[in-house]
Structure formats: C-alpha cells, structure tokens
Short mmCIF file of C-alpha atoms and ligand atoms in Angstrom, two decimals:
data_model
loop_
_atom_site.label_atom_id
_atom_site.label_comp_id
_atom_site.label_asym_id
_atom_site.label_seq_id
_atom_site.Cartn_x
_atom_site.Cartn_y
_atom_site.Cartn_z
CA MET Y 1 -40.34 -3.86 17.31
CA ASP Y 2 -38.56 -0.48 17.34
CA ASP Y 3 -39.33 2.06 14.65
CA VAL Y 4 -37.36 2.27 11.44
CA PHE Y 5 -36.74 5.76 10.13
CA GLU Y 6 -36.88 6.08 6.35
CA ILE Y 7 -34.96 9.09 5.08
CA ALA Y 8 -34.66 7.96 1.45
CA ALA Y 9 -36.69 10.08 -0.96
CA PRO Y 10 -39.87 8.32 -2.13
CA ASP Y 11 -38.66 8.52 -5.74
CA ALA Y 12 -35.22 7.05 -5.02
CA ARG Y 13 -35.26 5.45 -8.48
CA SER Y 14 -35.49 8.79 -10.30
CA VAL Y 15 -32.70 10.22 -8.13
CA PHE Y 16 -30.58 7.16 -8.98
CA LEU Y 17 -31.34 7.57 -12.71
CA ARG Y 18 -30.52 11.29 -12.58
CA ASP Y 19 -27.20 10.62 -10.80
CA VAL Y 20 -26.26 7.87 -13.27
CA LEU Y 21 -27.06 9.96 -16.36
CA SER Y 22 -25.32 13.01 -14.97
CA GLY Y 23 -22.18 11.02 -14.04
CA LEU Y 24 -22.02 9.25 -17.39
CA SER Y 25 -22.41 12.48 -19.37
CA GLN Y 26 -19.18 13.97 -17.97
CA THR Y 27 -15.91 13.94 -19.92
CA GLN Y 28 -14.39 11.63 -17.29
CA LYS Y 29 -17.40 9.42 -16.68
CA THR Y 30 -18.15 8.86 -12.98
CA LEU Y 31 -20.69 7.10 -10.78
CA PRO Y 32 -21.27 7.92 -7.08
CA CYS Y 33 -19.77 5.16 -4.90
CA GLN Y 34 -22.72 5.04 -2.49
CA TYR Y 35 -24.61 3.13 -5.22
CA PHE Y 36 -22.31 0.12 -4.74
CA TYR Y 37 -24.41 -0.84 -1.76
CA ASP Y 38 -27.53 -2.72 -2.75
CA ALA Y 39 -27.99 -6.05 -0.90
CA THR Y 40 -25.52 -7.80 -3.26
CA GLY Y 41 -22.97 -4.97 -2.92
CA SER Y 42 -23.17 -5.09 0.88
CA GLU Y 43 -22.61 -8.87 0.82
CA LEU Y 44 -19.65 -8.44 -1.54
CA PHE Y 45 -18.18 -5.76 0.73
CA GLU Y 46 -18.39 -8.22 3.63
CA GLN Y 47 -16.40 -10.73 1.52
CA ILE Y 48 -13.82 -8.00 0.79
CA THR Y 49 -13.31 -7.43 4.53
CA GLU Y 50 -12.15 -11.04 4.85
CA LEU Y 51 -9.67 -11.02 1.96
CA PRO Y 52 -5.99 -11.53 2.86
CA GLU Y 53 -5.04 -8.45 0.81
CA TYR Y 54 -7.64 -6.13 2.40
CA TYR Y 55 -5.76 -5.04 5.54
CA PRO Y 56 -8.08 -2.17 6.75
CA THR Y 57 -10.79 -4.24 8.45
CA ARG Y 58 -8.54 -6.57 10.43
CA THR Y 59 -6.18 -3.71 11.34
CA GLU Y 60 -8.93 -1.42 12.61
CA THR Y 61 -10.60 -4.34 14.42
CA ALA Y 62 -7.32 -5.09 16.20
CA ILE Y 63 -6.90 -1.43 17.25
CA LEU Y 64 -10.47 -1.24 18.56
CA THR Y 65 -10.09 -4.54 20.43
CA ALA Y 66 -6.78 -3.54 22.01
CA HIS Y 67 -8.10 -0.16 23.20
CA ALA Y 68 -11.80 -0.86 23.77
CA GLY Y 69 -11.56 -0.31 27.54
CA GLU Y 70 -9.80 3.03 27.15
CA ILE Y 71 -12.26 4.17 24.46
CA ALA Y 72 -15.24 3.11 26.58
CA ASP Y 73 -13.82 4.96 29.62
CA ALA Y 74 -13.42 8.11 27.52
CA LEU Y 75 -17.01 7.84 26.23
CA GLY Y 76 -18.51 7.17 29.67
CA PRO Y 77 -21.83 5.56 30.57
CA ASN Y 78 -25.19 6.02 28.83
CA ALA Y 79 -23.72 6.49 25.31
CA LEU Y 80 -26.12 6.62 22.36
CA LEU Y 81 -23.92 5.13 19.63
CA VAL Y 82 -24.75 6.59 16.20
CA GLU Y 83 -22.96 4.69 13.45
CA TYR Y 84 -22.54 6.15 9.96
CA GLY Y 85 -22.42 3.56 7.15
CA ALA Y 86 -22.94 0.72 9.62
CA GLY Y 87 -22.82 -2.20 7.17
CA ALA Y 88 -22.75 -5.47 9.14
CA SER Y 89 -22.12 -3.59 12.47
CA THR Y 90 -19.29 -6.02 13.25
CA LYS Y 91 -16.88 -3.50 14.79
CA THR Y 92 -19.79 -1.98 16.71
CA ARG Y 93 -19.93 -5.10 18.85
CA ILE Y 94 -16.42 -4.38 20.16
CA LEU Y 95 -17.62 -0.99 21.45
CA LEU Y 96 -21.00 -2.27 22.66
CA ASP Y 97 -19.26 -5.00 24.65
CA ALA Y 98 -16.94 -2.45 26.30
CA LEU Y 99 -19.35 0.46 26.90
CA GLN Y 100 -20.96 0.91 30.31
CA ALA Y 101 -24.75 0.66 29.98
CA PRO Y 102 -25.12 2.09 26.45
CA ALA Y 103 -28.41 3.97 25.99
CA GLY Y 104 -28.96 2.70 22.44
CA TYR Y 105 -27.58 2.13 18.99
CA VAL Y 106 -28.54 4.07 15.84
CA PRO Y 107 -27.09 2.46 12.70
CA ILE Y 108 -27.43 4.65 9.58
CA ASP Y 109 -27.04 3.12 6.12
CA VAL Y 110 -28.36 3.42 2.55
CA SER Y 111 -28.39 -0.35 2.10
CA GLU Y 112 -31.89 -0.91 3.44
CA ALA Y 113 -32.36 -4.69 3.45
CA PHE Y 114 -28.87 -5.30 4.81
CA LEU Y 115 -29.31 -2.64 7.54
CA LEU Y 116 -32.65 -4.01 8.72
CA GLN Y 117 -31.40 -7.59 8.78
CA THR Y 118 -28.29 -6.54 10.75
CA ALA Y 119 -30.45 -4.58 13.20
CA GLN Y 120 -32.59 -7.67 13.85
CA VAL Y 121 -29.55 -9.85 14.56
CA LEU Y 122 -28.18 -7.21 16.95
CA ARG Y 123 -31.50 -7.00 18.77
CA SER Y 124 -31.46 -10.70 19.39
CA ASP Y 125 -27.77 -10.71 20.45
CA TYR Y 126 -28.19 -7.61 22.69
CA PRO Y 127 -31.75 -7.97 24.06
CA ASP Y 128 -31.32 -5.01 26.47
CA LEU Y 129 -30.11 -2.62 23.77
CA ARG Y 130 -32.52 -0.24 22.00
CA VAL Y 131 -31.66 -0.38 18.27
CA HIS Y 132 -33.07 2.40 16.05
CA PRO Y 133 -31.95 1.89 12.42
CA ILE Y 134 -32.14 4.84 10.03
CA VAL Y 135 -32.30 4.10 6.29
CA GLY Y 136 -30.79 7.07 4.49
CA ASP Y 137 -27.91 9.13 3.18
CA PHE Y 138 -25.53 10.22 5.95
CA MET Y 139 -24.54 13.27 3.87
CA ILE Y 140 -27.85 14.95 4.53
CA ARG Y 141 -29.21 16.35 7.77
CA LEU Y 142 -30.85 13.54 9.75
CA GLY Y 143 -32.80 13.56 13.01
CA LEU Y 144 -32.28 11.25 15.99
CA PRO Y 145 -35.32 9.26 17.17
CA SER Y 146 -37.04 11.45 19.77
CA ASP Y 147 -37.15 8.69 22.39
CA ALA Y 148 -33.51 7.65 21.92
CA GLY Y 149 -32.02 9.37 25.01
CA GLY Y 150 -28.39 9.07 26.12
CA ASN Y 151 -25.17 10.93 25.26
CA PRO Y 152 -24.66 10.91 21.48
CA VAL Y 153 -21.40 9.38 20.24
CA GLY Y 154 -20.67 9.25 16.49
CA PHE Y 155 -18.93 6.16 15.11
CA PHE Y 156 -17.60 6.21 11.53
CA PRO Y 157 -15.29 3.21 11.10
CA GLY Y 158 -13.84 1.52 8.02
CA SER Y 159 -12.23 4.73 6.70
CA THR Y 160 -15.47 5.36 4.81
CA ILE Y 161 -14.38 9.00 5.33
CA GLY Y 162 -11.75 8.20 2.67
CA ASN Y 163 -14.51 7.78 0.09
CA LEU Y 164 -15.38 11.48 0.52
CA SER Y 165 -13.78 14.62 -0.96
CA ASP Y 166 -12.66 17.45 1.38
CA GLU Y 167 -15.88 19.32 0.60
CA GLU Y 168 -17.94 16.23 1.42
CA ILE Y 169 -16.00 15.69 4.67
CA VAL Y 170 -16.84 19.26 5.69
CA GLN Y 171 -20.51 18.71 4.82
CA PHE Y 172 -20.56 15.36 6.65
CA MET Y 173 -18.73 16.49 9.82
CA THR Y 174 -20.87 19.64 10.02
CA ALA Y 175 -24.07 17.59 9.79
CA ALA Y 176 -22.72 15.12 12.39
CA ARG Y 177 -21.81 17.96 14.76
CA ASP Y 178 -25.33 19.45 14.36
CA LEU Y 179 -26.99 16.09 14.93
CA LEU Y 180 -24.85 14.84 17.82
CA GLY Y 181 -24.59 18.15 19.71
CA GLU Y 182 -22.13 20.21 21.65
CA THR Y 183 -21.12 17.60 24.27
CA SER Y 184 -20.73 14.73 21.82
CA ARG Y 185 -17.74 12.52 20.99
CA PHE Y 186 -16.86 10.89 17.71
CA VAL Y 187 -14.84 7.72 17.01
CA LEU Y 188 -13.38 7.82 13.51
CA GLY Y 189 -11.45 5.18 11.55
CA VAL Y 190 -8.84 6.55 9.13
CA ASP Y 191 -6.71 4.61 6.65
CA LEU Y 192 -3.17 6.01 6.42
CA ARG Y 193 -0.74 6.51 3.52
CA LYS Y 194 1.41 3.51 2.77
CA ASP Y 195 3.31 1.88 -0.06
CA ALA Y 196 1.46 1.24 -3.31
CA SER Y 197 2.61 -2.39 -3.18
CA ILE Y 198 0.28 -2.87 -0.19
CA LEU Y 199 -2.52 -0.63 -1.46
CA VAL Y 200 -3.04 -1.86 -5.02
CA PRO Y 201 -3.59 -5.56 -4.15
CA ALA Y 202 -6.00 -4.49 -1.37
CA TYR Y 203 -8.21 -3.07 -4.14
CA ASP Y 204 -7.39 -5.66 -6.84
CA ASP Y 205 -7.41 -8.98 -5.00
CA ALA Y 206 -6.37 -12.30 -6.50
CA ALA Y 207 -9.82 -13.86 -5.96
CA GLY Y 208 -11.50 -11.10 -7.97
CA ILE Y 209 -14.02 -10.13 -5.26
CA THR Y 210 -13.29 -6.38 -5.55
CA ALA Y 211 -13.78 -6.70 -9.32
CA LYS Y 212 -17.21 -8.26 -8.69
CA PHE Y 213 -18.03 -5.48 -6.20
CA ASN Y 214 -17.10 -2.82 -8.77
CA LEU Y 215 -18.98 -4.52 -11.65
CA ASN Y 216 -22.05 -5.03 -9.43
CA LEU Y 217 -22.66 -1.29 -9.85
CA LEU Y 218 -23.38 -1.89 -13.55
CA ALA Y 219 -25.51 -4.95 -12.70
CA ARG Y 220 -27.51 -2.78 -10.28
CA ILE Y 221 -28.03 -0.09 -12.95
CA ASN Y 222 -29.26 -2.79 -15.35
CA LYS Y 223 -31.60 -4.28 -12.74
CA GLU Y 224 -33.05 -1.09 -11.25
CA LEU Y 225 -32.93 1.29 -14.22
CA GLY Y 226 -33.34 -1.16 -17.11
CA ALA Y 227 -29.98 -0.31 -18.70
CA ASP Y 228 -28.16 -2.80 -20.92
CA PHE Y 229 -24.53 -2.79 -19.74
CA ASP Y 230 -22.69 -5.92 -20.93
CA LEU Y 231 -20.64 -6.71 -17.81
CA SER Y 232 -18.17 -8.81 -19.79
CA ALA Y 233 -17.25 -5.72 -21.85
CA PHE Y 234 -15.94 -3.81 -18.78
CA ALA Y 235 -12.93 -4.60 -16.57
CA HIS Y 236 -12.10 -3.62 -12.99
CA ARG Y 237 -9.07 -1.36 -12.53
CA ALA Y 238 -7.48 -0.16 -9.26
CA ILE Y 239 -4.93 2.65 -9.66
CA TRP Y 240 -2.79 4.38 -7.02
CA ASN Y 241 -2.90 8.14 -7.63
CA ASP Y 242 0.07 9.28 -5.55
CA PRO Y 243 -0.31 13.10 -5.81
CA ALA Y 244 -3.95 12.81 -4.71
CA SER Y 245 -3.03 10.08 -2.15
CA ARG Y 246 -5.87 7.83 -3.18
CA ILE Y 247 -6.73 4.51 -4.73
CA GLU Y 248 -9.07 5.07 -7.65
CA MET Y 249 -11.40 2.35 -8.83
CA HIS Y 250 -12.48 2.47 -12.45
CA LEU Y 251 -14.44 0.29 -14.87
CA GLU Y 252 -12.67 0.21 -18.23
CA SER Y 253 -14.56 -0.34 -21.45
CA LEU Y 254 -12.92 -3.23 -23.32
CA LYS Y 255 -14.23 -2.10 -26.73
CA ASP Y 256 -16.01 0.73 -28.51
CA GLN Y 257 -19.62 0.29 -27.45
CA MET Y 258 -22.96 1.95 -26.86
CA VAL Y 259 -25.10 1.44 -23.74
CA GLN Y 260 -28.77 2.35 -23.34
CA ALA Y 261 -29.77 3.84 -19.93
CA GLY Y 262 -33.20 5.42 -19.56
CA THR Y 263 -33.79 7.43 -22.71
CA GLN Y 264 -30.08 8.03 -23.28
CA SER Y 265 -27.52 6.23 -25.42
CA ILE Y 266 -24.08 6.44 -23.88
CA THR Y 267 -21.02 5.81 -26.02
CA PHE Y 268 -17.78 4.31 -24.71
CA ALA Y 269 -14.49 4.23 -26.57
CA GLU Y 270 -12.22 1.23 -26.04
CA GLY Y 271 -10.03 2.02 -22.99
CA GLU Y 272 -12.35 4.74 -21.66
CA THR Y 273 -13.18 4.42 -17.97
CA ILE Y 274 -15.96 5.12 -15.50
CA HIS Y 275 -14.40 6.41 -12.25
CA THR Y 276 -16.41 4.62 -9.55
CA GLU Y 277 -14.61 5.30 -6.25
CA ASN Y 278 -11.83 7.18 -4.51
CA SER Y 279 -10.38 5.64 -1.39
CA ARG Y 280 -8.15 8.28 0.17
CA LYS Y 281 -5.18 7.41 2.34
CA PHE Y 282 -4.53 10.18 4.86
CA ALA Y 283 -1.81 11.79 6.91
CA ILE Y 284 -3.67 12.57 10.16
CA ASP Y 285 -2.40 16.17 10.13
CA SER Y 286 -4.17 16.82 6.83
CA LEU Y 287 -7.52 16.18 8.54
CA LEU Y 288 -7.00 18.58 11.45
CA PRO Y 289 -8.08 21.75 9.57
CA LEU Y 290 -11.25 19.97 8.43
CA PHE Y 291 -12.06 18.98 12.04
CA GLU Y 292 -11.41 22.52 13.25
CA GLN Y 293 -13.56 24.01 10.50
CA THR Y 294 -16.51 21.76 11.43
CA GLY Y 295 -16.45 22.13 15.23
CA TRP Y 296 -14.44 19.05 16.25
CA LYS Y 297 -11.11 18.62 18.02
CA LEU Y 298 -8.83 15.61 18.15
CA ASN Y 299 -8.44 14.21 21.69
CA LYS Y 300 -6.61 10.96 21.17
CA GLN Y 301 -5.37 8.58 18.50
CA TRP Y 302 -4.50 4.89 18.41
CA LEU Y 303 -2.44 3.29 15.63
CA ASP Y 304 -1.31 -0.26 14.88
CA ASP Y 305 2.41 -1.12 14.98
CA LYS Y 306 2.80 -0.82 11.19
CA ARG Y 307 1.03 2.58 11.24
CA TYR Y 308 -1.40 1.35 8.57
CA PHE Y 309 -4.58 2.64 10.23
CA ALA Y 310 -5.68 5.05 12.96
CA VAL Y 311 -8.69 5.26 15.24
CA LEU Y 312 -9.28 8.86 16.32
CA LEU Y 313 -11.31 10.12 19.26
CA LEU Y 314 -12.79 13.57 18.61
CA SER Y 315 -14.91 15.78 20.81
CA ALA Y 316 -17.23 18.61 19.87
CA ALA Y 317 -15.19 21.80 20.24
N1 LIG R 1 -18.80 0.38 8.78
C1 LIG R 1 -18.58 -0.88 8.10
C2 LIG R 1 -19.02 -0.85 6.64
C3 LIG R 1 -18.20 0.05 5.74
S1 LIG R 1 -18.73 -0.11 4.05
C4 LIG R 1 -17.12 -1.26 8.23
O1 LIG R 1 -16.34 -0.50 8.78
O2 LIG R 1 -16.76 -2.36 7.79
C5 LIG R 1 -19.51 1.47 3.83
C6 LIG R 1 -20.93 1.44 4.34
O3 LIG R 1 -21.44 2.76 4.24
C7 LIG R 1 -21.86 0.55 3.52
O4 LIG R 1 -22.64 -0.24 4.36
C8 LIG R 1 -22.70 1.54 2.70
O5 LIG R 1 -23.98 1.05 2.43
C9 LIG R 1 -22.70 2.75 3.61
N2 LIG R 1 -22.81 4.03 2.88
C10 LIG R 1 -22.02 4.46 1.86
N3 LIG R 1 -22.37 5.71 1.50
C11 LIG R 1 -23.41 6.06 2.31
C12 LIG R 1 -24.20 7.24 2.43
N4 LIG R 1 -23.99 8.31 1.65
N5 LIG R 1 -25.17 7.27 3.39
C13 LIG R 1 -25.39 6.19 4.21
N6 LIG R 1 -24.67 5.05 4.12
C14 LIG R 1 -23.69 4.99 3.20
C1 LIG R 2 -16.19 1.44 2.47
N1 LIG R 2 -14.88 1.86 1.98
C2 LIG R 2 -14.10 2.48 3.07
C3 LIG R 2 -14.13 0.82 1.27
C4 LIG R 2 -12.73 1.36 0.89
O1 LIG R 2 -11.76 0.67 1.21
O2 LIG R 2 -12.63 2.45 0.33
C5 LIG R 2 -14.87 0.38 0.03
C6 LIG R 2 -14.07 -0.53 -0.83
N2 LIG R 2 -13.85 -0.35 -2.11
C7 LIG R 2 -13.10 -1.34 -2.57
N3 LIG R 2 -12.81 -2.15 -1.58
C8 LIG R 2 -13.42 -1.68 -0.48
#
C-alpha cells in the first residue's frame, strides 16, 4: 500500500478547541468552516451535491465532461494531479479518464477517514494509478511525496475557493505555486454571481440536508470537545449578502442560553448567530489580480450556457 502523509498536528484536538473558543468569543461569533468535515460532515456534503437545488456540482461536472479532452490536451501526458479538498474525488475521475498516462494522484483533505476510504476505492478502480493521499490543511505549506514524479497539476474544484477570503486565497495560491512549481498548471472551479432566488435555496434546501450539515458542526464540537450544545436550540440560516457577493451560513440561537465548551461558558442571546461559512460568488475579473499577485495567469475558461459556473485553466507565470 502507498504511504499516507499526515500533516495534521499531533494535538489536533487542542487546535480545534482553541479555534472554537476563539471564534465563539468574538462579538459576531464565528467557527471556521473547515471543521464541517468530519466523516459525518463529508457524507452530508456528498448528499448536498445530489440535491436538486444545489446546482454547482452538476454544473461543474457537465463543464468538465464536455471539455475533458481539451483540458487533458492542455495538461499533456505524465500529469501528477494534486487535488485540494478532494472529498469523494468524483470529478477527478473525469480528468483521470481523459488524461494521457497520468503519473499519479495526490488528494489532499482534512477529512481523514473519508479521504483514506476514497483513496482505496480509487486504487481499486485505477489499478495502474499511484495514489498518494495527504491528510492535512491545504492552507499550510505541504510537500509532495518524494517518489511521486510527473508534471504537477493543481485541481481545486467545487468552488471551495469561494469559502476563502481574499487574504486566504492569496495564502493558498502562493502555497500552491510553491508546491507545484514554475511549469505547473492549475484547474480551478469557480461559482459565479447569480440571482439570489437561485442561490438561497441551494444553501437552504427543502429536504433540510444543508441544515443538518451546518448543525453537524455543533454535534462535532459536542463529540470531540465535550461541549453541551443543544442542537434543537439552534436553527440553520442561509443569507445572501449582496454587497459582499456571498452566501453566509449561520446558526441562530432560538433562545437565551448558555453553552459549556472546555472550561468556558458561552452565552447566547435569542436571535444571536454563529457565522459558520461564506460561500463567495465571483465575477472572474475580480480574481485576476489575486492570480497575478500569486504567480498564476489565466489561460482559458469554460462556462455552462447559463453562466452559473466556470472552470479556469491557469499556468504558473
Ligand atoms: N472537491 C469536492 C469536495 C468539495 S467539499 C467537490 O468538488 O465536490 C470541500 C472539501 O475540502 C471537503 O472534502 C473538506 O474536507 C475539504 N477541506 C475544507 N477545508 C480544507 C482545508 N483547509 N484543508 C484541506 N481540506 C479542506
Ligand atoms: C465546499 N463548498 C464549496 C461548499 C459551498 O457551496 O460553499 C460547501 C457547502 N456549504 C453549504 N453547502 C455546500
């Protein structure tokens, strides 16, 4: 079996506790969205991708499928595909099936059990492919496995870039440019601005799966940090913030209450929220200065007919 690279700090629990207490002590309480993804959160995200209201996954999948040959030609043979926030690696298969003799696949994800299980399934479906999973935070500087070989190609689908602030995008794209090198390419999925009547249901679906995904963050804090959040006393909210061009997810306290987390007691007023995620919706032009600043240039872009989503091909500048 290939090696698994563990980047997570050995005391991941104390980092989690520190991040939770720091986020919940701010005036606008916040929690970092990367903590959505324990095994349950990753499964719930997979359910979200199949919801009728959640257009990003099927739209990006259709773009990748329609242009897989062209993308593969641009990337050339012997690509080492490095995927950031790989999840179930479903879209990866579209590229793997189109690429000429890929050198290997490096999925990076914080959701350890889900990542390792996905890697095993890929190994059995692609027996000739070297799969080198990396468990860790893609925001920090990572190393590629020394025996990986091939021409590094970054893959960051799903518009996970929309969960980052401008400062985080700069940090992320700089680290990716350092890791992948000066001849690398990067395939990036970007969700575009559209009417709030499409966006809000995509993040507040009729079946309540996104609500479960959001509330699972509190369940995870209870389970891993011994907190005592009453999940029935918080409600999922999805709000379109037009000036900031983003969907915000919040958890709203349904009453005045006190929650114990670690050694701290945290008070919530009725109606007060925890801001759990931003999902930005971009105009492609607004990203160009960030690419330029971090050593990338835009080569090509593919959009669906409704202009809901874009797949961008970048190269190291
Ligand atoms: N790429 C897939 C999954 C997107 S969901 C798709 O397009 O459908 C976002 C994924 O990124 C999750 O699997 C989550 O665990 C991972 N993730 C989120 N923040 C991360 C971080 N800081 N470092 C590594 N992985 C992260
Ligand atoms: C992973 N990320 C791009 C998803 C998004 O659309 O922002 C996460 C998500 N949150 C709610 N639904 C899906």
